[in-house]
Amino acid sequence: MSTTPQDLLRPDILAMSSYHVPPAAGLVKLDAMENPYALPGALKRALADRLAAVAINRYPAPSYVRLKQLIREKLGVPAGAEVLVGNGSDELITMISVATAKPGATVVAPAPSFVMYDLSTRLAGSRFMPVPLAADLSLDVDAMLAAIAEHRPAVVWLAYPNNPTGDCFRRADVERILAAAPGLVVLDEAYQPFALDSWMDELSRHDHLVVMRTVSKLGLAGIRIGYMAASPRWIAEFDKVRPPYNVSVLDEAAAEFALEHLDVLQAQCARIRDDRERLRAALDAIPGVATFPSRANFVLVRVAGATAVAAGMRERGVLIKDVSRMHPLLADCLRLTVGTPDENAAMLEALRGALAGR
Ligand SMILES: *Cc1c(COP(=O)(O)O)cnc(C)c1O
């Protein structure tokens, strides 16, 4: 008899389910916070030329000097901070989780928040301590401070704005967490292009602050690039955990190209911010639908029978994210990504239809 996975593998991994991505073919895809806009045609052709010139027979130069230089110049990394690039910010989360996983280490994050904090922490072997948000989905800062005092966490994760709830935590609350935390505080600014608020400038004031960002929500989810900025002495250690060729030469070249044309992506994000406000107003006008404030490119709504509503929307050709079973605080909640004006109109139509058809 040969060895089975059940014999050999970690019981916690055997008990997990894989990250599920629902099929989206033929649907209006508004479930994953993607930028709905493509690059203009001329830029696409220039990008194709750039990629054609890349030496794909060579390994990447593992220092990513030019990409990091562009990130510094274009994305506002302060002078004293160092930068580390990851294969998406998911990989950065893994690096921090692995590097901090001393025996008995604990990690704290609000809940609900980005699922990868929990997953990465547990895979690395540390203990994950979720701290529920308040009922209105704001940060329960007293509960956070109590958890920090009790568990002395190696890492506190704060998504700013938070996913899947959409808003930024109050800056004063984050300051209190920074003042109390004995370990690292990571501000995950994946939605910074829509929030126009950042902790980057605070890096010089707090040695234990790490600011993490990604180009995914900016419009480049398909090229997997994330980056973190922190004091050089932290980055030097995290760099040891990074697989040396973690970003492909094609991703690197595409990211460099995109950053050289950052104004195009930023204009798309400005459009999405405007449309988010229009979408929220339209959603609030639908009887039985309540929106939460958002500074991201999605809107969280609460609607009775959310799972049936999501299914009804899918039947009407629109895919959104049913988060109602992710956490008790998200009962009857759906997460709607802001798309193009046409996509948003289709989403509203599908939502109205699904509500009428219940
Ligand atoms: C989407 C998201 C990420 C993932 O970013 P990638 O760079 O695509 O891996 C990270 N953090 C938060 C809070 C997100 O919502």
PDB file of C-alpha atoms in Angstrom, residues 119-236:
ATOM      1  CA  LEU A 119      -4.539  31.694   6.338  1.00  0.00           C
ATOM      2  CA  SER A 120      -0.875  32.754   6.105  1.00  0.00           C
ATOM      3  CA  THR A 121      -0.516  32.995   9.874  1.00  0.00           C
ATOM      4  CA  ARG A 122      -1.836  29.493  10.415  1.00  0.00           C
ATOM      5  CA  LEU A 123       0.162  27.985   7.547  1.00  0.00           C
ATOM      6  CA  ALA A 124       3.312  29.517   9.028  1.00  0.00           C
ATOM      7  CA  GLY A 125       2.476  27.903  12.377  1.00  0.00           C
ATOM      8  CA  SER A 126       1.557  30.983  14.423  1.00  0.00           C
ATOM      9  CA  ARG A 127      -1.662  31.558  16.340  1.00  0.00           C
ATOM     10  CA  PHE A 128      -4.245  33.862  14.743  1.00  0.00           C
ATOM     11  CA  MET A 129      -6.337  36.011  17.086  1.00  0.00           C
ATOM     12  CA  PRO A 130      -9.212  37.734  15.274  1.00  0.00           C
ATOM     13  CA  VAL A 131     -10.783  40.711  17.057  1.00  0.00           C
ATOM     14  CA  PRO A 132     -14.376  41.348  15.940  1.00  0.00           C
ATOM     15  CA  LEU A 133     -15.216  44.764  14.523  1.00  0.00           C
ATOM     16  CA  ALA A 134     -17.990  46.751  16.188  1.00  0.00           C
ATOM     17  CA  ALA A 135     -21.556  46.093  14.990  1.00  0.00           C
ATOM     18  CA  ASP A 136     -21.350  49.080  12.622  1.00  0.00           C
ATOM     19  CA  LEU A 137     -18.153  47.515  11.179  1.00  0.00           C
ATOM     20  CA  SER A 138     -15.896  50.206  12.586  1.00  0.00           C
ATOM     21  CA  LEU A 139     -12.750  49.172  14.467  1.00  0.00           C
ATOM     22  CA  ASP A 140     -13.374  48.134  18.075  1.00  0.00           C
ATOM     23  CA  VAL A 141     -10.205  49.843  19.204  1.00  0.00           C
ATOM     24  CA  ASP A 142     -10.620  48.980  22.880  1.00  0.00           C
ATOM     25  CA  ALA A 143     -10.952  45.293  22.015  1.00  0.00           C
ATOM     26  CA  MET A 144      -7.892  45.599  19.753  1.00  0.00           C
ATOM     27  CA  LEU A 145      -5.861  47.213  22.546  1.00  0.00           C
ATOM     28  CA  ALA A 146      -7.000  44.529  24.990  1.00  0.00           C
ATOM     29  CA  ALA A 147      -5.957  41.775  22.558  1.00  0.00           C
ATOM     30  CA  ILE A 148      -2.592  43.476  22.012  1.00  0.00           C
ATOM     31  CA  ALA A 149      -2.015  43.723  25.775  1.00  0.00           C
ATOM     32  CA  GLU A 150      -3.025  40.109  26.337  1.00  0.00           C
ATOM     33  CA  HIS A 151      -1.312  38.378  23.410  1.00  0.00           C
ATOM     34  CA  ARG A 152       1.695  40.668  22.738  1.00  0.00           C
ATOM     35  CA  PRO A 153       1.312  39.885  18.994  1.00  0.00           C
ATOM     36  CA  ALA A 154       4.302  39.629  16.676  1.00  0.00           C
ATOM     37  CA  VAL A 155       2.156  41.260  13.983  1.00  0.00           C
ATOM     38  CA  VAL A 156      -1.017  43.355  13.861  1.00  0.00           C
ATOM     39  CA  TRP A 157      -2.608  43.414  10.390  1.00  0.00           C
ATOM     40  CA  LEU A 158      -4.774  46.385   9.428  1.00  0.00           C
ATOM     41  CA  ALA A 159      -6.222  46.661   5.939  1.00  0.00           C
ATOM     42  CA  TYR A 160      -6.676  50.364   5.239  1.00  0.00           C
ATOM     43  CA  PRO A 161      -9.355  50.565   3.780  1.00  0.00           C
ATOM     44  CA  ASN A 162     -10.565  47.249   5.133  1.00  0.00           C
ATOM     45  CA  ASN A 163     -11.716  44.421   2.860  1.00  0.00           C
ATOM     46  CA  PRO A 164     -14.552  43.310   2.790  1.00  0.00           C
ATOM     47  CA  THR A 165     -16.104  46.222   4.683  1.00  0.00           C
ATOM     48  CA  GLY A 166     -14.738  49.081   2.539  1.00  0.00           C
ATOM     49  CA  ASP A 167     -14.034  51.948   4.914  1.00  0.00           C
ATOM     50  CA  CYS A 168     -10.786  53.222   6.458  1.00  0.00           C
ATOM     51  CA  PHE A 169     -10.384  52.859  10.184  1.00  0.00           C
ATOM     52  CA  ARG A 170     -10.085  56.166  12.075  1.00  0.00           C
ATOM     53  CA  ARG A 171      -6.516  57.435  11.985  1.00  0.00           C
ATOM     54  CA  ALA A 172      -6.603  58.164  15.726  1.00  0.00           C
ATOM     55  CA  ASP A 173      -7.484  54.499  16.369  1.00  0.00           C
ATOM     56  CA  VAL A 174      -4.598  53.304  14.203  1.00  0.00           C
ATOM     57  CA  GLU A 175      -2.291  55.688  16.089  1.00  0.00           C
ATOM     58  CA  ARG A 176      -3.345  54.102  19.382  1.00  0.00           C
ATOM     59  CA  ILE A 177      -2.602  50.640  17.991  1.00  0.00           C
ATOM     60  CA  LEU A 178       0.802  51.827  16.763  1.00  0.00           C
ATOM     61  CA  ALA A 179       1.537  53.221  20.214  1.00  0.00           C
ATOM     62  CA  ALA A 180       0.517  50.005  21.982  1.00  0.00           C
ATOM     63  CA  ALA A 181       1.832  47.278  19.668  1.00  0.00           C
ATOM     64  CA  PRO A 182       5.025  45.542  20.845  1.00  0.00           C
ATOM     65  CA  GLY A 183       5.589  43.975  17.406  1.00  0.00           C
ATOM     66  CA  LEU A 184       5.032  44.972  13.796  1.00  0.00           C
ATOM     67  CA  VAL A 185       1.955  46.847  12.630  1.00  0.00           C
ATOM     68  CA  VAL A 186       1.296  46.256   8.934  1.00  0.00           C
ATOM     69  CA  LEU A 187      -0.948  48.732   7.137  1.00  0.00           C
ATOM     70  CA  ASP A 188      -2.199  46.961   4.020  1.00  0.00           C
ATOM     71  CA  GLU A 189      -3.056  49.738   1.576  1.00  0.00           C
ATOM     72  CA  ALA A 190      -4.270  47.591  -1.329  1.00  0.00           C
ATOM     73  CA  TYR A 191      -7.078  50.113  -1.959  1.00  0.00           C
ATOM     74  CA  GLN A 192      -4.958  53.253  -1.608  1.00  0.00           C
ATOM     75  CA  PRO A 193      -5.761  54.432  -5.180  1.00  0.00           C
ATOM     76  CA  PHE A 194      -9.388  54.792  -4.076  1.00  0.00           C
ATOM     77  CA  ALA A 195      -8.856  56.008  -0.528  1.00  0.00           C
ATOM     78  CA  LEU A 196      -6.279  58.718  -1.277  1.00  0.00           C
ATOM     79  CA  ASP A 197      -5.031  58.320   2.264  1.00  0.00           C
ATOM     80  CA  SER A 198      -1.892  56.584   3.414  1.00  0.00           C
ATOM     81  CA  TRP A 199       0.470  55.759   6.259  1.00  0.00           C
ATOM     82  CA  MET A 200       3.538  55.920   4.009  1.00  0.00           C
ATOM     83  CA  ASP A 201       4.628  59.290   5.440  1.00  0.00           C
ATOM     84  CA  GLU A 202       4.500  57.860   8.966  1.00  0.00           C
ATOM     85  CA  LEU A 203       7.275  55.348   8.249  1.00  0.00           C
ATOM     86  CA  SER A 204       9.904  57.767   9.519  1.00  0.00           C
ATOM     87  CA  ARG A 205       8.064  58.123  12.851  1.00  0.00           C
ATOM     88  CA  HIS A 206       7.463  54.420  13.564  1.00  0.00           C
ATOM     89  CA  ASP A 207      10.190  51.824  13.140  1.00  0.00           C
ATOM     90  CA  HIS A 208       7.700  48.980  13.651  1.00  0.00           C
ATOM     91  CA  LEU A 209       5.345  50.180  10.887  1.00  0.00           C
ATOM     92  CA  VAL A 210       5.207  48.327   7.559  1.00  0.00           C
ATOM     93  CA  VAL A 211       3.171  49.755   4.670  1.00  0.00           C
ATOM     94  CA  MET A 212       2.113  47.224   2.068  1.00  0.00           C
ATOM     95  CA  ARG A 213       0.607  47.981  -1.316  1.00  0.00           C
ATOM     96  CA  THR A 214      -0.198  46.241  -4.559  1.00  0.00           C
ATOM     97  CA  VAL A 215      -0.776  47.249  -8.167  1.00  0.00           C
ATOM     98  CA  SER A 216      -3.661  44.760  -8.368  1.00  0.00           C
ATOM     99  CA  LYS A 217      -6.535  47.086  -7.527  1.00  0.00           C
ATOM    100  CA  LEU A 218      -4.883  49.921  -9.444  1.00  0.00           C
ATOM    101  CA  GLY A 219      -5.515  47.930 -12.622  1.00  0.00           C
ATOM    102  CA  LEU A 220      -2.818  45.248 -12.857  1.00  0.00           C
ATOM    103  CA  ALA A 221      -4.249  42.285 -10.976  1.00  0.00           C
ATOM    104  CA  GLY A 222      -3.016  39.913 -13.672  1.00  0.00           C
ATOM    105  CA  ILE A 223       0.669  40.759 -13.260  1.00  0.00           C
ATOM    106  CA  ARG A 224       1.305  39.700  -9.709  1.00  0.00           C
ATOM    107  CA  ILE A 225       3.204  42.596  -8.082  1.00  0.00           C
ATOM    108  CA  GLY A 226       2.976  43.877  -4.541  1.00  0.00           C
ATOM    109  CA  TYR A 227       5.457  45.861  -2.505  1.00  0.00           C
ATOM    110  CA  MET A 228       6.132  46.773   1.069  1.00  0.00           C
ATOM    111  CA  ALA A 229       7.983  49.712   2.506  1.00  0.00           C
ATOM    112  CA  ALA A 230       9.567  49.748   5.940  1.00  0.00           C
ATOM    113  CA  SER A 231      12.774  50.558   7.760  1.00  0.00           C
ATOM    114  CA  PRO A 232      15.806  48.961   6.021  1.00  0.00           C
ATOM    115  CA  ARG A 233      16.568  46.746   9.016  1.00  0.00           C
ATOM    116  CA  TRP A 234      13.207  44.989   8.742  1.00  0.00           C
ATOM    117  CA  ILE A 235      13.290  44.746   4.953  1.00  0.00           C
ATOM    118  CA  ALA A 236      16.779  43.182   5.063  1.00  0.00           C
TER     119      ALA A 236
END
